[in-house]
Amino acid sequence: MAENQIAHQFTAYAQWRKALFDSISEYQHWLTEQELIDSQIEKHIQHILEKLRDDKLNVAFVAEFSRGKSELINAIFFADYGQRMLPSSAGRTTMCPTELLYDAALPTSLRLLPIETRLLDATTSEYKRRPEEWTIFEFNIKDNETMQETFKQVSRTKRVSVEDAERYGLYDPNSADDAMNLNADGSIDIPCWRYAVINFPHPLLEQGLVIFDTPGLNAIGTEPELTLNMLPNAHAVLFILAADTGVTKSEIDVWRQFISGVRFKQKGRFAVLNKIDGLWDELKQDAEIEKEIVKQVESSASLLGLDTQHIFPVSAQKGLLARINGDEKLLTQSRLPLLEKALSEELMLSKKDIVRSNTQGEIEELINNARTILAARTLGLGDQLEELKGLRGKNEDVIAHMMSKVKTDKESFDKGLQQFQALRSIFSQQANQLLTLLGMEVLKEQVKTTRATMLSANFTKTSEMPWMCSLLKLKIV
Ligand SMILES: Nc1nc2c(ncn2[C@@H]2O[C@H](COP(=O)(O)OP(=O)(O)OP(=O)(O)O)[C@@H](O)[C@H]2O)c(=O)[nH]1
Ligand SMILES: [Mg+2]
């Protein structure tokens, strides 16, 4: 079914973004392993990852009241719920800008910012950071009736005096249009709420789609945040016209002033010519009806300064009905699938391009950084390698030198040993000879000979002889 075109493309985009997220996480892991990360790089990567995780696709629906914005949102995104989810009826219905998104951290609910907050200077974005200021209605998505009843809050108005309305910035005494809105008693009906946020676990919203439903054109001027922030930053703006009213002057003004001026993005800006079923006249031939639609498209294109290819004639109401009843013929007739095809193709492709080029730019910076560190490391390692190579040569020289030295030393030691052994044998021979010469036997013989010689000598026989003889005896014995 055609609804799947947007759902399918958006899911594919969400998967692509998830894969990108995983690759960057892996890269961060690798950088940590390689010790290439410091706190600054880590913060930078966290920032890129958070941006990817919080990546939103904002689609805004803008038009004069009762052109069928809410009906178109119901037909494109909420037909599966089997009925009108957002209130859509004749006359003014959506009274405050309504944002549809999903934030898992918050309950499934409708949050409403009271209109009285307009008395203070804070913007709606600032109020988003002050949850206590919002009135919250929780609901169960399985209970369609209560859910629809809850959503009716966005249509609620209240009657106030002109002075109060003026204080809220919702009444201009010089405006003829505002004067026409006065009640008979001089009071005026103003919206109860300034802003609404529907937190809804719809599969596309869960993947980051954010839909803005806006009230009629005069509300655009009263909430500057719409014109200064929401519309310029929306990835797609669908400007809805009605085939039965043609293009009015105020529509041309708003289109030029807030949506399609030179200072705005040109991509993702579509004009939708709604309610073409009003031209389906059973008394007319199909060709005649087609001619009528082409004529309307051409005149709208020339008034808005758009190419006819960017104007999509549809019937939101019949598209919604066809989807609820599973009527494929009526769905084709409503031409809703053609709008969805263009929306999903242009939107997803340009969104993917933006996210890709932004992420690529930031990651390239980190990769270049890591490359510089790695190059410096390689250079350092090269130097170390060279040094080691030099040392390796040196070691070889030293070892060779030492080896030859040891060899020489050993040779001289061996030679010395030989000499020592030779000397030792000579020494022992000499010692033996000496011992032989000095032996006791030899000495005794010598003493004996000497004594005999002395005793036989003539001139030594004196009075001293007796003690000498006893001395000789003593020593010898
Ligand atoms: N015939 C016909 N009626 C439609 C179509 N789309 C919306 N309508 C009717 O037009 C009326 C206004 O539709 P809404 O969706 O409330 O219009 P809106 O632009 O949201 O209007 P506000 O919320 O008041 O700004 C409702 O009664 C819808 O049923 C369509 O394609 N064909
Ligand atoms: Mg509406």
Short mmCIF file of C-alpha atoms and ligand atoms in Angstrom, two decimals:
data_model
loop_
_atom_site.label_atom_id
_atom_site.label_comp_id
_atom_site.label_asym_id
_atom_site.label_seq_id
_atom_site.Cartn_x
_atom_site.Cartn_y
_atom_site.Cartn_z
CA MET A 1 0.00 0.00 0.00
CA ALA A 2 1.15 3.54 -0.70
CA GLU A 3 1.44 4.50 2.95
CA ASN A 4 4.23 1.99 3.10
CA GLN A 5 6.17 4.14 0.62
CA ILE A 6 6.86 6.77 3.30
CA ALA A 7 7.04 4.21 6.10
CA HIS A 8 9.36 1.98 4.07
CA GLN A 9 11.68 4.81 2.98
CA PHE A 10 11.78 6.26 6.45
CA THR A 11 12.50 2.89 8.04
CA ALA A 12 15.30 2.32 5.51
CA TYR A 13 16.68 5.74 6.38
CA ALA A 14 16.48 4.96 10.14
CA GLN A 15 18.35 1.69 9.53
CA TRP A 16 21.02 3.48 7.52
CA ARG A 17 21.41 6.01 10.34
CA LYS A 18 21.66 3.17 12.89
CA ALA A 19 24.39 1.48 10.79
CA LEU A 20 26.25 4.80 10.66
CA PHE A 21 25.88 5.13 14.42
CA ASP A 22 27.25 1.60 14.96
CA SER A 23 30.24 2.19 12.66
CA ILE A 24 31.16 5.38 14.49
CA SER A 25 30.82 3.56 17.85
CA GLU A 26 33.14 0.83 16.53
CA TYR A 27 35.60 3.46 15.34
CA GLN A 28 35.54 5.01 18.82
CA HIS A 29 36.21 1.58 20.32
CA TRP A 30 39.15 1.04 17.95
CA LEU A 31 40.58 4.49 18.77
CA THR A 32 40.39 3.60 22.48
CA GLU A 33 42.13 0.27 21.87
CA GLN A 34 44.89 1.95 19.90
CA GLU A 35 45.25 4.67 22.53
CA LEU A 36 44.46 7.30 19.93
CA ILE A 37 41.74 9.00 21.93
CA ASP A 38 41.81 11.83 24.41
CA SER A 39 38.93 13.45 26.32
CA GLN A 40 38.42 16.09 23.63
CA ILE A 41 38.12 13.53 20.79
CA GLU A 42 35.88 11.39 22.97
CA LYS A 43 33.57 14.36 23.59
CA HIS A 44 33.52 15.14 19.87
CA ILE A 45 32.53 11.55 18.99
CA GLN A 46 29.86 11.54 21.70
CA HIS A 47 28.48 14.74 20.22
CA ILE A 48 28.31 13.17 16.72
CA LEU A 49 26.63 10.05 18.14
CA GLU A 50 24.11 12.08 20.12
CA LYS A 51 23.29 14.11 17.04
CA LEU A 52 22.65 10.90 15.10
CA ARG A 53 20.59 9.40 17.91
CA ASP A 54 18.49 12.55 18.28
CA ASP A 55 18.23 13.07 14.54
CA LYS A 56 14.72 14.17 13.65
CA LEU A 57 12.86 14.54 10.41
CA ASN A 58 10.53 17.51 10.70
CA VAL A 59 7.56 17.77 8.39
CA ALA A 60 5.29 20.81 8.71
CA PHE A 61 1.76 21.19 7.37
CA VAL A 62 0.88 24.82 6.76
CA ALA A 63 -2.29 26.36 5.35
CA GLU A 64 -5.17 28.70 5.85
CA PHE A 65 -7.77 27.18 8.19
CA SER A 66 -9.99 24.39 6.92
CA ARG A 67 -7.83 23.49 3.89
CA GLY A 68 -7.44 19.94 5.21
CA LYS A 69 -4.06 19.90 7.02
CA SER A 70 -5.23 17.68 9.85
CA GLU A 71 -7.12 15.45 7.43
CA LEU A 72 -3.98 15.01 5.31
CA ILE A 73 -1.91 14.09 8.40
CA ASN A 74 -4.59 11.56 9.35
CA ALA A 75 -4.59 10.10 5.83
CA ILE A 76 -0.80 9.84 5.47
CA PHE A 77 0.21 8.76 8.97
CA PHE A 78 -2.78 7.61 11.01
CA ALA A 79 -5.05 5.69 8.63
CA ASP A 80 -4.04 2.44 10.35
CA TYR A 81 -5.97 3.53 13.43
CA GLY A 82 -9.18 3.15 11.45
CA GLN A 83 -10.54 6.64 12.09
CA ARG A 84 -9.71 10.36 12.26
CA MET A 85 -7.12 10.72 14.96
CA LEU A 86 -6.57 14.47 14.80
CA PRO A 87 -9.77 16.50 14.93
CA SER A 88 -10.75 17.67 11.47
CA SER A 89 -14.01 19.46 10.79
CA ALA A 90 -15.50 22.41 8.95
CA GLY A 91 -14.49 25.83 10.26
CA ARG A 92 -11.51 26.45 12.53
CA THR A 93 -10.45 23.22 14.17
CA THR A 94 -6.79 23.15 15.13
CA MET A 95 -6.46 26.22 17.31
CA CYS A 96 -2.83 25.92 18.40
CA PRO A 97 0.35 24.65 16.73
CA THR A 98 0.48 20.92 17.40
CA GLU A 99 3.64 18.86 17.37
CA LEU A 100 3.42 15.08 17.01
CA LEU A 101 6.49 13.16 18.10
CA TYR A 102 7.66 10.36 20.31
CA ASP A 103 9.96 10.68 23.27
CA ALA A 104 10.28 7.34 25.09
CA ALA A 105 11.28 9.14 28.28
CA LEU A 106 7.84 10.76 28.54
CA PRO A 107 4.41 9.17 29.01
CA THR A 108 2.05 8.74 26.05
CA SER A 109 0.25 12.01 26.47
CA LEU A 110 -0.98 15.32 25.19
CA ARG A 111 0.91 18.22 26.74
CA LEU A 112 -0.61 21.67 26.48
CA LEU A 113 0.85 25.08 27.15
CA PRO A 114 -1.81 27.52 28.44
CA ILE A 115 -2.44 30.61 26.30
CA GLU A 116 -1.79 32.79 29.37
CA THR A 117 1.92 32.09 28.97
CA ARG A 118 1.84 34.60 26.10
CA LEU A 119 1.80 37.33 28.75
CA LEU A 120 5.39 36.45 29.58
CA ASP A 121 8.33 36.87 27.29
CA ALA A 122 9.47 33.25 27.12
CA THR A 123 9.23 31.35 23.81
CA THR A 124 7.60 27.92 23.44
CA SER A 125 11.09 26.35 23.21
CA GLU A 126 11.97 27.87 26.55
CA TYR A 127 8.72 26.53 27.99
CA LYS A 128 9.66 23.06 26.75
CA ARG A 129 12.39 23.10 29.38
CA ARG A 130 9.82 23.96 32.08
CA PRO A 131 7.50 20.90 32.24
CA GLU A 132 5.66 22.26 35.30
CA GLU A 133 4.04 24.94 33.10
CA TRP A 134 2.26 22.36 30.91
CA THR A 135 -1.10 20.71 31.42
CA ILE A 136 -0.78 16.99 30.76
CA PHE A 137 -3.43 14.53 29.57
CA GLU A 138 -2.22 10.94 29.46
CA PHE A 139 -4.02 8.48 27.18
CA ASN A 140 -3.96 4.86 26.10
CA ILE A 141 -3.30 4.27 22.38
CA LYS A 142 -5.50 1.18 22.45
CA ASP A 143 -8.48 3.25 23.55
CA ASN A 144 -9.32 5.19 20.37
CA GLU A 145 -12.34 6.92 21.81
CA THR A 146 -10.56 8.49 24.79
CA MET A 147 -7.62 9.31 22.56
CA GLN A 148 -9.82 11.19 20.06
CA GLU A 149 -11.60 12.93 22.92
CA THR A 150 -8.22 13.98 24.37
CA PHE A 151 -7.02 15.33 21.01
CA LYS A 152 -10.08 17.57 20.83
CA GLN A 153 -8.28 19.75 23.38
CA VAL A 154 -6.32 21.32 20.49
CA SER A 155 -9.61 22.77 19.22
CA ARG A 156 -10.67 24.27 22.54
CA THR A 157 -11.34 27.99 22.71
CA LYS A 158 -12.48 30.38 25.41
CA ARG A 159 -14.31 33.66 25.39
CA VAL A 160 -12.35 36.66 26.68
CA SER A 161 -12.65 40.42 26.60
CA VAL A 162 -11.03 42.32 23.74
CA GLU A 163 -8.61 43.86 26.25
CA ASP A 164 -7.42 40.47 27.41
CA ALA A 165 -7.10 39.24 23.84
CA GLU A 166 -5.05 42.34 23.08
CA ARG A 167 -2.80 41.66 26.08
CA TYR A 168 -2.18 38.14 24.77
CA GLY A 169 -1.28 39.64 21.39
CA LEU A 170 -4.28 37.94 19.78
CA TYR A 171 -6.29 41.02 18.88
CA ASP A 172 -5.26 44.05 16.88
CA PRO A 173 -7.74 46.96 17.19
CA ASN A 174 -6.55 48.23 13.78
CA SER A 175 -7.22 44.99 11.98
CA ALA A 176 -10.50 44.74 10.08
CA ASP A 177 -10.17 40.93 10.04
CA ASP A 178 -9.88 40.80 13.83
CA ALA A 179 -12.89 43.09 14.22
CA MET A 180 -14.91 40.59 12.18
CA ASN A 181 -14.13 37.89 14.73
CA LEU A 182 -15.76 39.80 17.60
CA ASN A 183 -18.86 38.29 19.15
CA ALA A 184 -22.09 40.28 19.45
CA ASP A 185 -21.30 41.10 23.09
CA GLY A 186 -17.90 42.50 22.11
CA SER A 187 -15.99 39.50 23.46
CA ILE A 188 -13.73 37.33 21.36
CA ASP A 189 -12.96 33.59 21.19
CA ILE A 190 -9.31 32.76 21.58
CA PRO A 191 -7.49 29.39 21.78
CA CYS A 192 -7.24 27.87 25.26
CA TRP A 193 -3.77 26.62 24.52
CA ARG A 194 -0.71 28.20 23.05
CA TYR A 195 1.06 25.00 21.95
CA ALA A 196 0.36 21.26 22.01
CA VAL A 197 2.75 18.31 21.99
CA ILE A 198 1.35 14.85 21.32
CA ASN A 199 3.72 12.16 22.54
CA PHE A 200 2.60 9.13 20.59
CA PRO A 201 4.39 5.75 20.06
CA HIS A 202 3.68 5.61 16.32
CA PRO A 203 6.36 3.53 14.49
CA LEU A 204 7.47 6.49 12.34
CA LEU A 205 7.48 8.93 15.23
CA GLU A 206 9.52 6.41 17.21
CA GLN A 207 12.12 6.50 14.43
CA GLY A 208 12.46 10.27 14.69
CA LEU A 209 9.70 11.71 12.51
CA VAL A 210 8.19 14.93 13.90
CA ILE A 211 4.99 16.31 12.40
CA PHE A 212 3.83 19.90 12.88
CA ASP A 213 0.17 20.66 12.39
CA THR A 214 -0.43 24.38 12.35
CA PRO A 215 -3.59 26.40 12.79
CA GLY A 216 -4.82 28.83 10.08
CA LEU A 217 -2.45 31.39 8.57
CA ASN A 218 -3.18 34.27 10.96
CA ALA A 219 -1.80 32.14 13.83
CA ILE A 220 1.51 31.86 11.98
CA GLY A 221 2.18 35.55 12.48
CA THR A 222 1.23 35.52 16.17
CA GLU A 223 3.76 32.88 17.21
CA PRO A 224 7.13 34.13 15.93
CA GLU A 225 8.77 30.83 16.75
CA LEU A 226 6.79 29.19 13.97
CA THR A 227 8.14 31.52 11.34
CA LEU A 228 11.62 32.00 12.73
CA ASN A 229 12.42 28.49 13.82
CA MET A 230 9.98 25.74 12.93
CA LEU A 231 9.25 26.50 9.30
CA PRO A 232 12.77 27.46 8.16
CA ASN A 233 14.21 24.38 9.87
CA ALA A 234 11.58 21.89 8.76
CA HIS A 235 12.95 19.30 6.33
CA ALA A 236 9.67 19.42 4.44
CA VAL A 237 6.86 21.94 4.36
CA LEU A 238 3.56 21.00 2.79
CA PHE A 239 1.62 24.10 1.91
CA ILE A 240 -1.98 23.13 1.45
CA LEU A 241 -4.40 24.86 -0.89
CA ALA A 242 -7.94 23.84 -1.60
CA ALA A 243 -9.17 23.17 -5.11
CA ASP A 244 -12.54 24.71 -4.26
CA THR A 245 -11.18 28.07 -3.06
CA GLY A 246 -8.23 28.62 -5.41
CA VAL A 247 -5.19 30.54 -4.16
CA THR A 248 -6.04 33.55 -1.98
CA LYS A 249 -3.96 36.68 -1.52
CA SER A 250 -3.10 35.84 2.10
CA GLU A 251 -1.90 32.41 0.96
CA ILE A 252 0.40 33.95 -1.64
CA ASP A 253 1.76 36.34 1.02
CA VAL A 254 2.46 33.59 3.56
CA TRP A 255 4.00 31.34 0.90
CA ARG A 256 6.41 34.08 -0.18
CA GLN A 257 7.06 35.50 3.25
CA PHE A 258 7.57 32.36 5.31
CA ILE A 259 8.03 29.33 3.11
CA SER A 260 9.48 29.83 -0.30
CA GLY A 261 11.44 33.06 -0.27
CA VAL A 262 15.07 33.12 -1.43
CA ARG A 263 16.27 32.89 2.18
CA PHE A 264 14.49 29.57 2.70
CA LYS A 265 15.42 26.07 1.63
CA GLN A 266 13.98 25.24 -1.75
CA LYS A 267 14.21 21.50 -1.28
CA GLY A 268 11.34 19.72 0.41
CA ARG A 269 8.85 22.53 -0.24
CA PHE A 270 5.60 21.18 -1.69
CA ALA A 271 2.26 22.70 -2.52
CA VAL A 272 -0.74 20.43 -2.19
CA LEU A 273 -3.97 21.17 -3.99
CA ASN A 274 -6.42 19.41 -1.69
CA LYS A 275 -10.09 18.53 -2.02
CA ILE A 276 -9.91 17.58 -5.71
CA ASP A 277 -12.88 15.30 -5.01
CA GLY A 278 -14.91 18.51 -5.18
CA LEU A 279 -14.18 18.46 -8.92
CA TRP A 280 -15.34 14.88 -9.33
CA ASP A 281 -18.60 15.64 -11.04
CA GLU A 282 -20.53 12.56 -12.05
CA LEU A 283 -22.01 14.47 -14.95
CA LYS A 284 -18.56 15.14 -16.33
CA GLN A 285 -16.23 12.83 -18.25
CA ASP A 286 -12.96 11.79 -16.58
CA ALA A 287 -11.02 13.72 -19.24
CA GLU A 288 -12.97 16.83 -18.46
CA ILE A 289 -12.26 16.48 -14.72
CA GLU A 290 -8.60 15.90 -15.46
CA LYS A 291 -8.52 19.05 -17.59
CA GLU A 292 -10.07 20.99 -14.71
CA ILE A 293 -7.45 19.67 -12.26
CA VAL A 294 -4.60 20.53 -14.66
CA LYS A 295 -6.00 24.04 -15.03
CA GLN A 296 -6.14 24.50 -11.26
CA VAL A 297 -2.59 23.17 -10.87
CA GLU A 298 -1.30 25.53 -13.55
CA SER A 299 -2.96 28.60 -12.10
CA SER A 300 -1.74 27.74 -8.57
CA ALA A 301 1.77 27.15 -9.93
CA SER A 302 1.89 30.53 -11.62
CA LEU A 303 0.51 32.33 -8.54
CA LEU A 304 3.01 30.69 -6.20
CA GLY A 305 5.88 30.86 -8.69
CA LEU A 306 6.33 27.09 -8.59
CA ASP A 307 6.92 24.41 -11.18
CA THR A 308 3.72 22.44 -11.84
CA GLN A 309 5.63 19.26 -10.87
CA HIS A 310 5.80 20.57 -7.32
CA ILE A 311 2.06 20.92 -6.96
CA PHE A 312 0.23 17.77 -5.96
CA PRO A 313 -3.51 17.59 -6.48
CA VAL A 314 -5.01 15.19 -3.90
CA SER A 315 -8.07 14.38 -1.90
CA ALA A 316 -7.01 13.85 1.69
CA GLN A 317 -10.50 12.96 2.78
CA LYS A 318 -11.02 10.29 0.11
CA GLY A 319 -7.49 9.01 0.67
CA LEU A 320 -8.22 8.54 4.37
CA LEU A 321 -11.54 6.89 3.62
CA ALA A 322 -9.95 4.59 1.01
CA ARG A 323 -7.30 3.49 3.46
CA ILE A 324 -9.73 2.86 6.28
CA ASN A 325 -11.95 0.79 3.94
CA GLY A 326 -9.05 -0.80 2.02
CA ASP A 327 -10.43 0.66 -1.24
CA GLU A 328 -7.43 0.67 -3.64
CA LYS A 329 -9.40 2.22 -6.53
CA LEU A 330 -10.46 5.19 -4.44
CA LEU A 331 -6.95 5.48 -3.05
CA THR A 332 -5.50 5.77 -6.58
CA GLN A 333 -8.22 8.27 -7.43
CA SER A 334 -7.32 10.35 -4.36
CA ARG A 335 -3.75 10.65 -5.81
CA LEU A 336 -2.39 10.53 -2.28
CA PRO A 337 0.20 7.86 -3.23
CA LEU A 338 1.78 10.25 -5.76
CA LEU A 339 2.26 12.93 -3.11
CA GLU A 340 3.67 10.37 -0.68
CA LYS A 341 6.09 9.03 -3.31
CA ALA A 342 7.46 12.50 -4.06
CA LEU A 343 7.56 13.38 -0.37
CA SER A 344 9.41 10.26 0.66
CA GLU A 345 11.86 10.31 -2.26
CA GLU A 346 12.83 13.95 -2.09
CA LEU A 347 12.67 14.11 1.68
CA MET A 348 14.63 10.98 2.54
CA LEU A 349 17.26 11.53 -0.13
CA SER A 350 17.93 15.12 0.84
CA LYS A 351 17.84 14.23 4.53
CA LYS A 352 20.29 11.39 3.97
CA ASP A 353 22.54 13.75 1.99
CA ILE A 354 22.52 16.33 4.79
CA VAL A 355 23.22 13.81 7.55
CA ARG A 356 25.86 12.07 5.42
CA SER A 357 27.75 15.23 4.51
CA ASN A 358 27.60 16.64 8.07
CA THR A 359 28.74 13.39 9.68
CA GLN A 360 31.35 12.80 6.99
CA GLY A 361 32.82 16.26 7.57
CA GLU A 362 33.12 15.70 11.30
CA ILE A 363 34.41 12.12 11.07
CA GLU A 364 36.95 13.07 8.39
CA GLU A 365 38.37 15.61 10.79
CA LEU A 366 38.78 12.89 13.44
CA ILE A 367 40.26 10.42 10.95
CA ASN A 368 42.79 12.99 9.74
CA ASN A 369 43.68 13.65 13.34
CA ALA A 370 44.20 9.93 14.02
CA ARG A 371 46.19 9.62 10.77
CA THR A 372 48.52 12.43 11.85
CA ILE A 373 49.13 10.68 15.18
CA LEU A 374 49.65 7.34 13.43
CA ALA A 375 52.05 8.93 10.91
CA ALA A 376 54.05 10.45 13.80
CA ARG A 377 54.08 7.05 15.49
CA THR A 378 55.22 5.30 12.30
CA LEU A 379 57.99 7.85 11.94
CA GLY A 380 59.08 7.27 15.55
CA LEU A 381 59.00 3.51 15.06
CA GLY A 382 61.08 3.86 11.87
CA ASP A 383 63.69 5.83 13.80
CA GLN A 384 63.74 3.22 16.55
CA LEU A 385 64.08 0.46 13.99
CA GLU A 386 67.03 2.22 12.39
CA GLU A 387 68.66 2.64 15.79
CA LEU A 388 68.13 -1.02 16.59
CA LYS A 389 69.53 -2.02 13.23
CA GLY A 390 72.62 0.11 13.98
CA LEU A 391 72.96 -1.51 17.37
CA ARG A 392 72.54 -4.95 15.88
CA GLY A 393 75.65 -4.34 13.65
CA LYS A 394 77.48 -3.03 16.63
CA ASN A 395 76.70 -6.03 18.72
CA GLU A 396 77.97 -8.35 16.04
CA ASP A 397 81.28 -6.45 15.87
CA VAL A 398 81.66 -6.47 19.60
CA ILE A 399 80.92 -10.19 19.82
CA ALA A 400 83.34 -11.01 16.99
CA HIS A 401 85.99 -8.89 18.61
CA MET A 402 85.41 -10.54 21.97
CA MET A 403 85.46 -13.98 20.40
CA SER A 404 88.81 -13.40 18.79
CA LYS A 405 90.06 -11.90 22.00
CA VAL A 406 88.88 -14.94 23.96
CA LYS A 407 90.52 -17.17 21.38
CA THR A 408 93.83 -15.39 21.68
CA ASP A 409 93.54 -15.42 25.44
CA LYS A 410 92.85 -19.13 25.39
CA GLU A 411 95.79 -19.80 23.13
CA SER A 412 98.10 -17.83 25.37
CA PHE A 413 96.64 -19.59 28.39
CA ASP A 414 97.27 -22.99 26.79
CA LYS A 415 100.81 -21.96 25.94
CA GLY A 416 101.33 -20.73 29.49
CA LEU A 417 99.95 -24.00 30.80
CA GLN A 418 102.38 -25.98 28.69
CA GLN A 419 105.28 -23.82 29.89
CA PHE A 420 104.11 -24.17 33.44
CA GLN A 421 103.94 -27.92 33.14
CA ALA A 422 107.45 -28.02 31.68
CA LEU A 423 108.76 -25.80 34.41
CA ARG A 424 107.03 -27.85 37.03
CA SER A 425 108.73 -31.02 35.87
CA ILE A 426 112.13 -29.24 35.84
CA PHE A 427 111.37 -27.86 39.28
CA SER A 428 110.50 -31.28 40.67
CA GLN A 429 113.68 -32.72 39.17
CA GLN A 430 115.71 -29.95 40.79
CA ALA A 431 113.88 -30.38 44.05
CA ASN A 432 114.61 -34.11 44.00
CA GLN A 433 118.23 -33.41 43.35
CA LEU A 434 118.30 -30.91 46.16
CA LEU A 435 116.63 -33.31 48.52
CA THR A 436 119.11 -35.93 47.52
CA LEU A 437 121.91 -33.52 48.30
CA LEU A 438 120.35 -32.44 51.58
CA GLY A 439 119.12 -35.89 52.63
CA MET A 440 119.82 -37.13 56.23
CA GLU A 441 121.95 -40.00 55.01
CA VAL A 442 124.25 -37.66 53.21
CA LEU A 443 124.41 -35.37 56.19
CA LYS A 444 125.17 -38.18 58.59
CA GLU A 445 127.93 -39.37 56.30
CA GLN A 446 129.32 -35.87 56.13
CA VAL A 447 129.24 -35.41 59.89
CA LYS A 448 130.89 -38.76 60.34
CA THR A 449 133.64 -37.87 57.96
CA THR A 450 134.18 -34.47 59.52
CA ARG A 451 134.31 -35.91 63.03
CA ALA A 452 136.79 -38.51 62.02
CA THR A 453 138.85 -35.84 60.42
CA MET A 454 138.71 -33.69 63.49
CA LEU A 455 139.55 -36.48 65.86
CA SER A 456 142.47 -37.45 63.88
CA ALA A 457 143.83 -33.93 63.73
CA ASN A 458 146.93 -33.33 65.94
CA PHE A 459 146.57 -29.75 66.98
CA THR A 460 142.98 -29.84 68.13
CA LYS A 461 143.54 -32.14 71.13
CA THR A 462 143.26 -29.39 73.80
CA SER A 463 141.51 -28.93 77.10
CA GLU A 464 138.48 -27.66 75.19
CA MET A 465 138.13 -30.87 73.23
CA PRO A 466 135.89 -32.80 75.63
CA TRP A 467 132.93 -30.33 75.36
CA MET A 468 133.36 -30.01 71.59
CA CYS A 469 133.28 -33.72 71.24
CA SER A 470 130.15 -33.97 73.35
CA LEU A 471 128.59 -31.19 71.24
CA LEU A 472 129.39 -33.06 68.07
CA LYS A 473 127.93 -36.25 69.50
CA LEU A 474 124.86 -34.44 70.62
CA LYS A 475 124.15 -32.84 67.26
CA ILE A 476 124.78 -35.91 65.29
CA VAL A 477 122.69 -38.17 67.44
N1 LIG B 1 -14.31 17.19 0.28
C1 LIG B 1 -13.21 17.21 0.95
N2 LIG B 1 -13.22 17.70 2.18
C2 LIG B 1 -12.04 17.68 2.86
C3 LIG B 1 -10.84 17.20 2.32
N3 LIG B 1 -9.83 17.33 3.22
C4 LIG B 1 -10.39 17.88 4.31
N4 LIG B 1 -11.72 18.10 4.09
C5 LIG B 1 -12.67 18.65 5.03
O1 LIG B 1 -12.36 19.99 5.27
C6 LIG B 1 -12.65 20.33 6.60
C7 LIG B 1 -11.42 20.95 7.23
O2 LIG B 1 -10.43 19.99 7.33
P1 LIG B 1 -9.33 20.07 8.44
O3 LIG B 1 -8.47 18.89 8.28
O4 LIG B 1 -9.92 20.32 9.76
O5 LIG B 1 -8.60 21.36 7.95
P2 LIG B 1 -7.41 22.11 8.65
O6 LIG B 1 -6.56 22.68 7.58
O7 LIG B 1 -6.73 21.23 9.62
O8 LIG B 1 -8.16 23.28 9.37
P3 LIG B 1 -7.80 24.06 10.74
O9 LIG B 1 -7.43 23.01 11.71
O10 LIG B 1 -9.03 24.73 11.09
O11 LIG B 1 -6.70 25.00 10.44
C8 LIG B 1 -13.09 19.04 7.27
O12 LIG B 1 -14.48 18.99 7.31
C9 LIG B 1 -12.58 17.97 6.37
O13 LIG B 1 -13.34 16.82 6.41
C10 LIG B 1 -10.90 16.69 0.99
O14 LIG B 1 -9.92 16.22 0.41
N5 LIG B 1 -12.10 16.71 0.37
MG MG B 2 -6.53 21.25 11.62
#
